[in-house]
Coordinates of C-alpha atoms (C1' of nucleotides) in Angstrom, one line a residue:
Chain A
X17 CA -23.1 42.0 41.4
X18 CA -19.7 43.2 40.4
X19 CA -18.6 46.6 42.9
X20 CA -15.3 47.7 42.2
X21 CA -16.2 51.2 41.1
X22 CA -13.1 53.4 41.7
X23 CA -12.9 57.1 43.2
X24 CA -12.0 59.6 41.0
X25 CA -11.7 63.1 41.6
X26 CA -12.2 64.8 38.2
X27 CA -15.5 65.6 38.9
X28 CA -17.0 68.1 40.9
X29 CA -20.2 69.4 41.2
X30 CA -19.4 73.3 41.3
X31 CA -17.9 72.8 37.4
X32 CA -20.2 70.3 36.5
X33 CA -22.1 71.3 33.4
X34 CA -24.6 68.8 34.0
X35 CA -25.6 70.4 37.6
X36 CA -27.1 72.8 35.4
X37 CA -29.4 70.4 33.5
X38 CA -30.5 68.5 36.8
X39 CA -32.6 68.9 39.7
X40 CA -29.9 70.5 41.6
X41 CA -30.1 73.6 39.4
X42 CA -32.5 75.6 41.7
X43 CA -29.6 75.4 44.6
X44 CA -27.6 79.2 45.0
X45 CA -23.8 79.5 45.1
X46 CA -23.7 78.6 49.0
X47 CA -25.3 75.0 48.7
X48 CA -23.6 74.2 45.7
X49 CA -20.1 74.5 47.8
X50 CA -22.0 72.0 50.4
X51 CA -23.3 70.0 47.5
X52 CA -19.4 69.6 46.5
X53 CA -18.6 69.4 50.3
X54 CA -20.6 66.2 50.5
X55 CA -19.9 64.6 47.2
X56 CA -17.7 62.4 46.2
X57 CA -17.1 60.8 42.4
X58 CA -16.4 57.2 41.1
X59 CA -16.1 55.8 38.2
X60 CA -18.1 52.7 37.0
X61 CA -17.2 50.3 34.4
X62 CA -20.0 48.3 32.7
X63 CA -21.2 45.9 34.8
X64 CA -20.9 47.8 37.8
X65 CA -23.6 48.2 41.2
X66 CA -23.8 51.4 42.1
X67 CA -26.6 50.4 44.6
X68 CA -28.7 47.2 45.0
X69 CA -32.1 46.3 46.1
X70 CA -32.3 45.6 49.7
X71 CA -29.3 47.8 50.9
X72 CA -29.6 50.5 53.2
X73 CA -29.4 53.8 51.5
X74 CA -26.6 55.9 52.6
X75 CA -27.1 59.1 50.1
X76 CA -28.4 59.9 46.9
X77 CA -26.4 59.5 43.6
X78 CA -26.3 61.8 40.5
X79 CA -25.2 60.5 37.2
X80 CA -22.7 62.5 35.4
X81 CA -21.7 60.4 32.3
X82 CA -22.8 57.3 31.0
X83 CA -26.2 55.3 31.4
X84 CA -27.5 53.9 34.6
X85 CA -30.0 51.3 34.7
X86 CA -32.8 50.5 37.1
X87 CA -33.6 47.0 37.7
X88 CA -35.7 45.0 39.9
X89 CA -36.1 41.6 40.8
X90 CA -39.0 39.7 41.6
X91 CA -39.5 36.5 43.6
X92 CA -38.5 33.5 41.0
X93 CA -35.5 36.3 40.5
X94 CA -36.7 37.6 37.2
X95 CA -34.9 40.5 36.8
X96 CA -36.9 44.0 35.0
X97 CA -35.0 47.0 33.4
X98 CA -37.6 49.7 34.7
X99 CA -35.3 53.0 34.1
X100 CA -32.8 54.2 31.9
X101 CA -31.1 57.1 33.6
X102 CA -29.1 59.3 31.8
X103 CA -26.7 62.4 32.5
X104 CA -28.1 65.2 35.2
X105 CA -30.6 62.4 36.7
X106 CA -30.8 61.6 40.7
X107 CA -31.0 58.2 42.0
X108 CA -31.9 56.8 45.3
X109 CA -33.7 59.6 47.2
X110 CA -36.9 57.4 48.0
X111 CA -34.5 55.1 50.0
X112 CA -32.9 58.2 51.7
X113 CA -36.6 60.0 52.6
X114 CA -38.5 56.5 53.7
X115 CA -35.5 55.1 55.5
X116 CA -36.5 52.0 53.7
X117 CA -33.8 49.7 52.1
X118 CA -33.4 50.4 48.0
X119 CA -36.4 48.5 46.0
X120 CA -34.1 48.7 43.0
X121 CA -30.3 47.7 41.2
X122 CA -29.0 50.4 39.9
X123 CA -26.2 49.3 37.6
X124 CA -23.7 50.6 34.9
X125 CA -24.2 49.8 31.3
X126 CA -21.3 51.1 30.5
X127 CA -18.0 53.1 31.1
X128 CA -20.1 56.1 34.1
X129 CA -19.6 58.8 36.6
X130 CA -21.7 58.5 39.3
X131 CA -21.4 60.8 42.3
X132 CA -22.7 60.2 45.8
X133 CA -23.7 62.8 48.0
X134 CA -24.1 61.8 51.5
X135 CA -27.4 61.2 53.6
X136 CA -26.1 64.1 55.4
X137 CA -25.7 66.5 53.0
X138 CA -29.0 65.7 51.1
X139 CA -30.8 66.4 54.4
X140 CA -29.1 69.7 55.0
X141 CA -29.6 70.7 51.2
X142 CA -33.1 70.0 51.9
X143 CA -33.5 71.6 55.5
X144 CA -32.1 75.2 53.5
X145 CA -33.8 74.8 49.8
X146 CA -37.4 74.0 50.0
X147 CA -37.3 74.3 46.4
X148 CA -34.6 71.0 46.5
X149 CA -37.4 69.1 47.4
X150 CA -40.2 70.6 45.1
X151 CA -38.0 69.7 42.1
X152 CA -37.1 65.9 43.5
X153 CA -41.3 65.8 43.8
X154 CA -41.5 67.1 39.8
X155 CA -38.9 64.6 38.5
X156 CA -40.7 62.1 40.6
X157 CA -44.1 63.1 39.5
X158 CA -42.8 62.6 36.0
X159 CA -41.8 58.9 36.4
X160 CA -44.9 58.4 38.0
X161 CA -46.5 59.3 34.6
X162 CA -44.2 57.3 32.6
X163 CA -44.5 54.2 35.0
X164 CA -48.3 55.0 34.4
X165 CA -47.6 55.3 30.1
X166 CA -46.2 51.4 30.7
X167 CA -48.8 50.2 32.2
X168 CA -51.2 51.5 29.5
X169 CA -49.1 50.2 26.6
X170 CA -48.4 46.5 28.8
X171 CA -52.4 46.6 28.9
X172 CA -53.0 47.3 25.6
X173 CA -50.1 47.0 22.8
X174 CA -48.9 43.7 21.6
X175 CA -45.1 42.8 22.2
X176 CA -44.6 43.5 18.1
X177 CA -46.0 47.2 19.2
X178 CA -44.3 47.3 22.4
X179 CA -40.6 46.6 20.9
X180 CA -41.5 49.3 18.3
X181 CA -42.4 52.2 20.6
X182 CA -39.1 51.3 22.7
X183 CA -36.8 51.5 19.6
X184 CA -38.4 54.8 19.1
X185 CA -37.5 55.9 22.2
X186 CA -34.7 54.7 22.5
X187 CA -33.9 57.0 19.2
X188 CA -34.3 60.2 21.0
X189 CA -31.1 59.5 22.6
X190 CA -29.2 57.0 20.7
X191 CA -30.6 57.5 17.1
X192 CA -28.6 59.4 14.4
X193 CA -30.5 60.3 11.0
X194 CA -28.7 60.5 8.2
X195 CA -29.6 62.6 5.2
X196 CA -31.6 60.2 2.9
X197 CA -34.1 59.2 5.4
X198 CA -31.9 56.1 7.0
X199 CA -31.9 56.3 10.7
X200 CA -28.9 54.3 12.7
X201 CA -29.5 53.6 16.3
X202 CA -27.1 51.7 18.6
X203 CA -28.7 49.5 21.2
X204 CA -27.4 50.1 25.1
X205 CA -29.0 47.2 26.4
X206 CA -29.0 43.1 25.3
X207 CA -32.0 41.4 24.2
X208 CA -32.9 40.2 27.4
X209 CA -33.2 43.4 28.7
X210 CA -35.4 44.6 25.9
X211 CA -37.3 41.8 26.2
X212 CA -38.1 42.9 30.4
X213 CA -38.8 46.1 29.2
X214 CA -41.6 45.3 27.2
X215 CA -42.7 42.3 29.3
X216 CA -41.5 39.5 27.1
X217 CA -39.4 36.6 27.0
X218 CA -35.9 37.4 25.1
X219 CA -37.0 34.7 22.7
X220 CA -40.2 36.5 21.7
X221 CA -37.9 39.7 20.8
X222 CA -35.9 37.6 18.7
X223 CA -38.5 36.4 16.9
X224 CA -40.2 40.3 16.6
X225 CA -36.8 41.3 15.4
X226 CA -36.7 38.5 12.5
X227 CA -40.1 39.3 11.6
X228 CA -39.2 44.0 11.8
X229 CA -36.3 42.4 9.1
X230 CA -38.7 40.5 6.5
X231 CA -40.7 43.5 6.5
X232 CA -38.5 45.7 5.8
X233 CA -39.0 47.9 9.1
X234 CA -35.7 47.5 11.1
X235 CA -32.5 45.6 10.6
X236 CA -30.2 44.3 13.4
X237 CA -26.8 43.7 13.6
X238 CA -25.4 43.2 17.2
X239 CA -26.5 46.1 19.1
X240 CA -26.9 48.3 15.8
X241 CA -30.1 48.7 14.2
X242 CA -31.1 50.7 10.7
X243 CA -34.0 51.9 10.4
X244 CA -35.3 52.8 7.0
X245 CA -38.1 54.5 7.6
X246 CA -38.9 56.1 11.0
X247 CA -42.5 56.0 9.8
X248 CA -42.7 52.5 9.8
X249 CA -42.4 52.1 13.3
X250 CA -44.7 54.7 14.5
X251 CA -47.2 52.9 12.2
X252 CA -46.8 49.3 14.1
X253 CA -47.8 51.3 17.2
X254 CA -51.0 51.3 16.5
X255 CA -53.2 48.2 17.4
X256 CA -55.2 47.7 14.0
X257 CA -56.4 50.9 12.4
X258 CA -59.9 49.7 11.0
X259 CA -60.5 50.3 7.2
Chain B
X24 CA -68.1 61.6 31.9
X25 CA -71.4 63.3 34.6
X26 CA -69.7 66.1 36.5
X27 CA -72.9 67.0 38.9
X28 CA -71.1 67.3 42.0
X29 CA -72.7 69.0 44.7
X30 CA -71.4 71.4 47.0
X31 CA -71.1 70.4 50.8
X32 CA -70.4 72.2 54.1
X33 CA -70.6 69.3 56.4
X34 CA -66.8 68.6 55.6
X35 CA -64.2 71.0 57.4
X36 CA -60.2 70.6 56.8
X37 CA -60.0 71.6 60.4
X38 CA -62.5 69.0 62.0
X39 CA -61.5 66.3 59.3
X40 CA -60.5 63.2 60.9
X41 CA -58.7 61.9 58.1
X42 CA -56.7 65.0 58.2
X43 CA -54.5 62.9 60.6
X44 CA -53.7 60.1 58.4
X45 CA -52.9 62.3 55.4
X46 CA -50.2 64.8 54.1
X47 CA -52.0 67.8 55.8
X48 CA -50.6 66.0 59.1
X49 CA -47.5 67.7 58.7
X50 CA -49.2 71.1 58.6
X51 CA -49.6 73.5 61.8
X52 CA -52.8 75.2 63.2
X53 CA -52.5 78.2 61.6
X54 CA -51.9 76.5 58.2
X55 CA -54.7 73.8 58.7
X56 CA -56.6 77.4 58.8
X57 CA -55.5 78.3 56.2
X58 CA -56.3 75.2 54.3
X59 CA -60.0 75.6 55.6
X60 CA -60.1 78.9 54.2
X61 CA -59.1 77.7 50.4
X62 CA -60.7 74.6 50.8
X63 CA -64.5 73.3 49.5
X64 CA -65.7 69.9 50.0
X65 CA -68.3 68.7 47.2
X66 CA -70.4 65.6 47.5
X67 CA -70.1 63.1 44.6
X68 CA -72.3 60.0 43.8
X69 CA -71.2 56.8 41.8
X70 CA -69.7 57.8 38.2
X71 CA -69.5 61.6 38.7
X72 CA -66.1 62.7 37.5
X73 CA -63.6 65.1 40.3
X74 CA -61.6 65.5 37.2
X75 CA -60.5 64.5 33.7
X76 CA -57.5 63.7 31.5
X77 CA -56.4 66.7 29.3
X78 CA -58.0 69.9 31.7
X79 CA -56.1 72.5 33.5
X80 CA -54.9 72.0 37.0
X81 CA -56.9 73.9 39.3
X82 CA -56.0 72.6 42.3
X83 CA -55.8 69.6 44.5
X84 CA -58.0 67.2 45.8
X85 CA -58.5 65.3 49.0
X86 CA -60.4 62.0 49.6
X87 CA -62.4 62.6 53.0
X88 CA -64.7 59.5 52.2
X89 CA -65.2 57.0 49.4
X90 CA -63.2 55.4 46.8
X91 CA -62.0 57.3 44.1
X92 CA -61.0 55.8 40.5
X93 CA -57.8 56.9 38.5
X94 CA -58.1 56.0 35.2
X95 CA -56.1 56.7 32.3
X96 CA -57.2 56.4 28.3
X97 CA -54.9 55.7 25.5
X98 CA -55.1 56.5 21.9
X99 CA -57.8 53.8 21.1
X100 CA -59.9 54.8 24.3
X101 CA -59.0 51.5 26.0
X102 CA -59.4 52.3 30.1
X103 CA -56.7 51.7 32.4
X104 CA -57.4 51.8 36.4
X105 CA -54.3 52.9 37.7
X106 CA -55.0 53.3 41.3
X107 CA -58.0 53.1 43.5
X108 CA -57.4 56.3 46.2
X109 CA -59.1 56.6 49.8
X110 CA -59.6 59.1 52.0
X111 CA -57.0 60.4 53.4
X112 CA -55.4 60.2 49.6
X113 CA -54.7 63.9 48.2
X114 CA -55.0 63.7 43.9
X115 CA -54.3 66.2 41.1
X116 CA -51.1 68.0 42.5
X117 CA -48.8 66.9 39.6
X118 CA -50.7 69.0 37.1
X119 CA -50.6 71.9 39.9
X120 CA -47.1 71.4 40.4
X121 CA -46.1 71.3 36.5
X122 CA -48.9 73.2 35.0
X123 CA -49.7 70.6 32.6
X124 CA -53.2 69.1 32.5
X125 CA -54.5 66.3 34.0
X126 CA -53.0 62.9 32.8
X127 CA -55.5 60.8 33.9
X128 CA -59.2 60.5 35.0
X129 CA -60.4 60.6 38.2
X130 CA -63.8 59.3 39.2
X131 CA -65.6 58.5 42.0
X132 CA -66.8 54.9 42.3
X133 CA -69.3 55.2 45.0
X134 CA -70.8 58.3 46.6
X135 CA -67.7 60.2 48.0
X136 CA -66.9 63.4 49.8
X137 CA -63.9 64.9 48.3
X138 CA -62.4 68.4 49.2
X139 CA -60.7 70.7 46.8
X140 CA -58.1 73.1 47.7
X141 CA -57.2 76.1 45.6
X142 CA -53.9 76.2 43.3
X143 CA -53.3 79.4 45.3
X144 CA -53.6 77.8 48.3
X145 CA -51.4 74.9 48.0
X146 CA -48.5 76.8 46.4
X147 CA -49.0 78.9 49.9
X148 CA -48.4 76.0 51.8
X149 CA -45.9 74.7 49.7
X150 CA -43.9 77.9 50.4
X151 CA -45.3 78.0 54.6
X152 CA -44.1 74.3 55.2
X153 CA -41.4 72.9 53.2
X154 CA -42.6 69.8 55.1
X155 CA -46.1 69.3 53.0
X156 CA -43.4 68.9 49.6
X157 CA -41.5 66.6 51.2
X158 CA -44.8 64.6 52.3
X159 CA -45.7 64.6 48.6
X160 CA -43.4 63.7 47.6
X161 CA -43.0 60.8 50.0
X162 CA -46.2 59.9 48.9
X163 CA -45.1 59.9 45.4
X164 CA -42.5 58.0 45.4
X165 CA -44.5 55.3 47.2
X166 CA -46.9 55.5 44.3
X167 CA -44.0 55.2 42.2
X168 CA -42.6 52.3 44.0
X169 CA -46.7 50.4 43.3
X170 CA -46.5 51.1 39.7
X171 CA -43.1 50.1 39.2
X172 CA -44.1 46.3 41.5
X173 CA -47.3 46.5 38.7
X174 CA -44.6 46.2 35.9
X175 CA -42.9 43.7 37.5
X176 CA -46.1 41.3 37.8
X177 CA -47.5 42.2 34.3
X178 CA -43.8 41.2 32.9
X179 CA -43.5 37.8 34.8
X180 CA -46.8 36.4 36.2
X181 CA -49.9 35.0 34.4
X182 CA -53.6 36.8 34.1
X183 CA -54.6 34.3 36.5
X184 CA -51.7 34.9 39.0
X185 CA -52.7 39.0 38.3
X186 CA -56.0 38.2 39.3
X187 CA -55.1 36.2 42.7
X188 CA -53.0 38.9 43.7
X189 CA -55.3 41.7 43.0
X190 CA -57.8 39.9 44.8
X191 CA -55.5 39.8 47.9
X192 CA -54.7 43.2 47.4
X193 CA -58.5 44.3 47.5
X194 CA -59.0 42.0 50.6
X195 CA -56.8 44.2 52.7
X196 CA -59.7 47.0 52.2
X197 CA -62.7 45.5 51.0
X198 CA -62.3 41.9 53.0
X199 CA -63.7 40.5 55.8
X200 CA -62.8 37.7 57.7
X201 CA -65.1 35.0 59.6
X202 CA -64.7 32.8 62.3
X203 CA -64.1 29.6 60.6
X204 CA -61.1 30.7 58.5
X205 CA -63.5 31.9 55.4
X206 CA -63.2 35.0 53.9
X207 CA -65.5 37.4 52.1
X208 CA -65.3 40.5 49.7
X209 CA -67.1 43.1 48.4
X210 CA -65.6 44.3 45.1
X211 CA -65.5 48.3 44.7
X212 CA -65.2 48.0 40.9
X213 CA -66.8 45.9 37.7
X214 CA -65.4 42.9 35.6
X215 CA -64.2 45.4 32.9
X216 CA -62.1 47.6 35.6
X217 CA -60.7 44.0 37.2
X218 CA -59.8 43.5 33.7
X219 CA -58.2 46.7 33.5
X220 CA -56.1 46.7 36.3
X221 CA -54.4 43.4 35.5
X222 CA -54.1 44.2 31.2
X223 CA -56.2 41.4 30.5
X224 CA -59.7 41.5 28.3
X225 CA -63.0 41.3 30.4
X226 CA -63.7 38.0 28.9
X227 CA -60.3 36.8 29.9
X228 CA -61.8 38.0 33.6
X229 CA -64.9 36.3 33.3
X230 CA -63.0 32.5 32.1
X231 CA -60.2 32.8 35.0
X232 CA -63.4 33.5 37.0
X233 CA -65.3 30.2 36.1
X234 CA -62.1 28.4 36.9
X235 CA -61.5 29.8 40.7
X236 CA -64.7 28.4 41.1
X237 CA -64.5 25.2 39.4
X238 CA -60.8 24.8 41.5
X239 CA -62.7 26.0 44.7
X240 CA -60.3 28.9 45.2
X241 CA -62.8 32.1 44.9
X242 CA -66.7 31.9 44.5
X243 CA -68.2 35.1 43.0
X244 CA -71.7 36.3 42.8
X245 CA -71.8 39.6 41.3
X246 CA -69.6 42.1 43.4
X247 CA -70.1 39.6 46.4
X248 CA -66.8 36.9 46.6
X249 CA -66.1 34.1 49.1
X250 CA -62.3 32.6 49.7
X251 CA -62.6 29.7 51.6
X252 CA -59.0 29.9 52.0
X253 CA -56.8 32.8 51.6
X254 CA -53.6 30.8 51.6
X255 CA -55.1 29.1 48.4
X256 CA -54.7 32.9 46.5
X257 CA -51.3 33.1 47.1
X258 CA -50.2 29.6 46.3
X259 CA -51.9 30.9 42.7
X260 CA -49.4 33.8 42.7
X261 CA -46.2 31.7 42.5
X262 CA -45.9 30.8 38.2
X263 CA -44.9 27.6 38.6
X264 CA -43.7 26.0 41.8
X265 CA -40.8 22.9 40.8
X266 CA -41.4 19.8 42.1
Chain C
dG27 C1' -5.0 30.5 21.9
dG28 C1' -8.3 27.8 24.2
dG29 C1' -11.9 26.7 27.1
dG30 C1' -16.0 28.3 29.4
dC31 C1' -19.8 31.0 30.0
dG32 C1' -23.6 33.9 28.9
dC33 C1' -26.2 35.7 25.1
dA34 C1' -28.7 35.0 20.9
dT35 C1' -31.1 32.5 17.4
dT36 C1' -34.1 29.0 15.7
dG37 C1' -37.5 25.1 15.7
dA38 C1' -41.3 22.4 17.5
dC39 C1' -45.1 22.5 20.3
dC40 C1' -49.0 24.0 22.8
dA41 C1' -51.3 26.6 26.5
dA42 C1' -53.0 31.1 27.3
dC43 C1' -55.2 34.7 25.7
dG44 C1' -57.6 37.8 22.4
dT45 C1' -61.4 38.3 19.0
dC46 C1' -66.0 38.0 17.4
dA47 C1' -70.6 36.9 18.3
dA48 C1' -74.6 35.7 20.7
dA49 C1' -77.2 34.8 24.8
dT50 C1' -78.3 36.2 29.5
dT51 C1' -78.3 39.0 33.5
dT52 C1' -78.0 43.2 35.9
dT53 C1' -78.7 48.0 36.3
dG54 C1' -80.6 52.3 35.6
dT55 C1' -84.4 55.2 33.8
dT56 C1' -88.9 56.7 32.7
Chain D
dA5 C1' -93.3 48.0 36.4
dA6 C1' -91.5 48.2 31.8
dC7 C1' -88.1 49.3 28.9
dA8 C1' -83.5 50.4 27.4
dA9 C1' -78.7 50.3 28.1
dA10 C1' -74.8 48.3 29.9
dA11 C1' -72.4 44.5 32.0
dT12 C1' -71.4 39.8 32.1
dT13 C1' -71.1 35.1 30.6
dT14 C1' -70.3 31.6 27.3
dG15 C1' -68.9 29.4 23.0
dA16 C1' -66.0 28.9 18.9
dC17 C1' -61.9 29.9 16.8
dG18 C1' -57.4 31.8 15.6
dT19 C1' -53.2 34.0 17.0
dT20 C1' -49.8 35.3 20.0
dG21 C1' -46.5 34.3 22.7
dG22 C1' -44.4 31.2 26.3
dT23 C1' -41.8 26.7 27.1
dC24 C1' -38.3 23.5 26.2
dA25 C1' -34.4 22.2 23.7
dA26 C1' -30.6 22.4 20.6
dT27 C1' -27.2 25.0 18.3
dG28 C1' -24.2 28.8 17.1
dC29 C1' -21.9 33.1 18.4
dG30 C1' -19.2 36.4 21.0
dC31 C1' -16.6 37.7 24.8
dC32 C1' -13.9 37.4 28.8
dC33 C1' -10.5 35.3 31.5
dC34 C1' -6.9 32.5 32.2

DNA sequence: GGGGCGCATTGACCAACGTCAAATTTTGTT
DNA sequence: AACAAAATTTGACGTTGGTCAATGCGCCCC
C-alpha cells in the first residue's frame, strides 16, 4: 500500500544496458530518443506499489533493477504472487491496450528502478514500430505458457513437489553453486508468499520445509537455503516413479 | 490422437460471419482477400485432433463453428483442459510467432469447422496490418488475464467451490434459462475433463456431484444438468461465509 | 531500548481429497 | 444386436493438507 517511490534521474533509457535485453530492443535510434522523451525513473524501496489492481493505467513500466512482483487479490482478500519480474521486463501494457483498470499489484521486493513511459508515448512507439507490438504479443505469449505450466503442476503435483520445482527455479536466478556440489540460494520472497505461489497455506510450507530438512534435501535459515544436492529436488518433482 | 479431418469448401474467410466477432475484424477488404486466398477450412468430427503438443507450427487456426479443446499433458500424461475455444477464437499463433512447437493439444469436442491459414500468410498480414498483432495480442493478454483468475481459485477455493464456478462459467454458453427461474445445461465435455479443468481427480467429480444433488443445488443426468437456482452456485463459491 | 506488529514455527485435530478396487452404465464398433 | 472399450459411480481406506490456536522470533518505528 506504501507509495512513496522517489524520481530519480540516473536512469535513461538511451544508456540503459537492459533496453537491450528487453522487448524494447527491436526500436531504431529515433524511437529510442521518444522512448527517453516519455520516460521517466523512480526509485522503489521494498515495500513499495508501483501500480495496484483496480487503478487506471496511465503507461507501461519497465523494470531496470531489482525484483518486481505481481500479485492479485481475490474476494476474501487472499492475496497470490503470480509473477516475479526481473530486469528488462515490461509491466502494465494489458491495462494500457484494453483501457481496463490494472487486474494486478505490482510491488517492490526490494531496493528497484522502475521507469514509466507514458500512455502517450507507448501509443506512438506502437503507431511507428509494428514490431513493438509483435514482441509485447511474444513476451505475452510466453506467460501465457507459464500461467498454463502452473495450472498443470496445481492439477497434478503435491505441495511437497510444488515447493521443490519453485526452489529450483528460483535457483536460476538466485542460486550460487559452489565447487563441491553445495548450492546456496537466497529466498526474495517470505513464506507466505511461497506458500501463494504454490497454492498453499504458509503453514503447510513450514511444515514441507521441516520435513526438505529431516531428509536431508534443503536447509533453511531465514531467507537462505542450502541445498546439498540439486538432484534431490529434481527427484521430489516427480509424483511416484513406480518400481 | 484420430487426425481424419476432412477438407471443406463451404467455409469462406470472406463470407464468414464470425469473421466479425474475431481478430480478422480489424483486417481490410483486400486483406480479408488475401486471408481467403491462404486459407482452408477442414471439417472435423468429435475427437479428431486440429493439432498436437510437440509439432511444428504451420499456421494458425480459426474456430468458424464448434467447440474446440486445449489440452495440455505433463510428464506422467495426466490431461489438463486449459481452455474451451469458439468460433470466432483464432489458435496455434504462439508457435507461429516463436517457431517453437505446439505446447498444448487441440481437439475438437464435437463436430467443428475450423479454418487454417498459412504461416506465410499470417506473417503477411502481420506485416500489412500492424492492427491484427495488436488484436492478438489483445486477445492474449485476456487469455492471460483467465489463467492467471484460474490460479487464483485453485490457490484459495475448495474443489467443490471450483466446480460451482465452472458450472456458472459453462452456463453462460451452454445454459438455458426457463420460465420459472430453473435453469438447464448441456455439458460440452466428460467427468474426467470437469475434473481436469478444476485439478481435482474424476472420482473427486463424481462425490461433489452426488452431493449438489443430495443438497438440491445441481441435478445431473449424464451431460444433461438442472439448477433449480442459479443464485444457489454462487452462494457455493464464497469458502466460508462468517456468521 | 522498548513496545508493537507481522512473520514463522509447532501442535492438535479433522475434513477434504487422493488412491485402489470393483461394480455399473454408457458409448462406440463390428 | 452383440460385443468391447471407455466412462462413471460407489465403497473403503489412508494421507495430505487446511484450520485453529499458542508461542517465539525478527524488524521497524517511536
Amino acid at each position: 500500500m506504501v507509495k512513496s517511490r522517489s524520481r530519480d534521474s540516473n536512469f535513461d533509457c538511451v544508456t540503459c544496458i537492459m533496453r537491450h535485453r528487453s522487448d524494447w530492443s527491436v526500436l531504431g535510434r529515433d524511437e529510442v530518443a521518444l522512448l527517453a522523451g516519455g520516460q521517466s525513473s523512480y526509485s522503489y524501496s521494498a515495500g513499495e506499489s508501483v501500480y495496484s489492481m483496480g487503478e487506471a493505467g496511465v503507461g507501461v513500466y519497465c523494470v531496470c533493477s531489482g525484483t518486481v512482483a505481481i500479485r492479485r487479490l481475490d474476494a476474501e482478500g487472499n492475496s497470490v504472487l503470480l509473477q516475479l519480474a526481473y530486469p528488462g521486463d515490461t509491466l502494465g501494457y494489458e491495462a494500457v491496450l484494453t483501457g481496463e483498470p490494472h487486474r494486478c499489484n505490482a510491488e517492490a521486493l526490494g531496493p528497484a528502478n522502475v521507469c514509466h513511459i507514458t500512455t502517450k508515448t507507448v501509443k506512438a512507439l506502437l503507431d511507428n514500430n509494428p514490431n513493438l507490438g509483435l514482441q509485447f504479443l511474444r513476451r505475452t505469449a510466453a506467460s501465457l505458457d507459464d500461467a498454463q505450466d502452473k495450472l498443470v503442476h496445481h492439477a497434478t503435483l503435491s505441495n511437497r513437489a510444488k515447493l521443490a520445482h519453485l526452489l529450483l527455479i528460483l535457483m536460476d536466478r538466485y542460486g550460487r553453486h559452489t565447487a563441491d556440489g553445495t548450492s546456496t540460494l537466497h529466498l526474495p520472497v517470505s513464506r507466505r508468499d511461497l506458500a501463494s505461489m504454490i497454492g498453499a497455506r504458509h503453514e503447510t510450507v513450514s511444515r514441507i520445509i521441516g520435513r526438505f530438512e529431516t531428509d536431508g534435501i534443503a536447509y533453511f535459515s531465514g531467507r537462505s537455503v542450502r541445498i546439498p544436492q540439486v538432484n534431490a529436488l529434481v527427484e521430489e518433482i516427480r509424483p511416484q516413479l513406480v518400481g
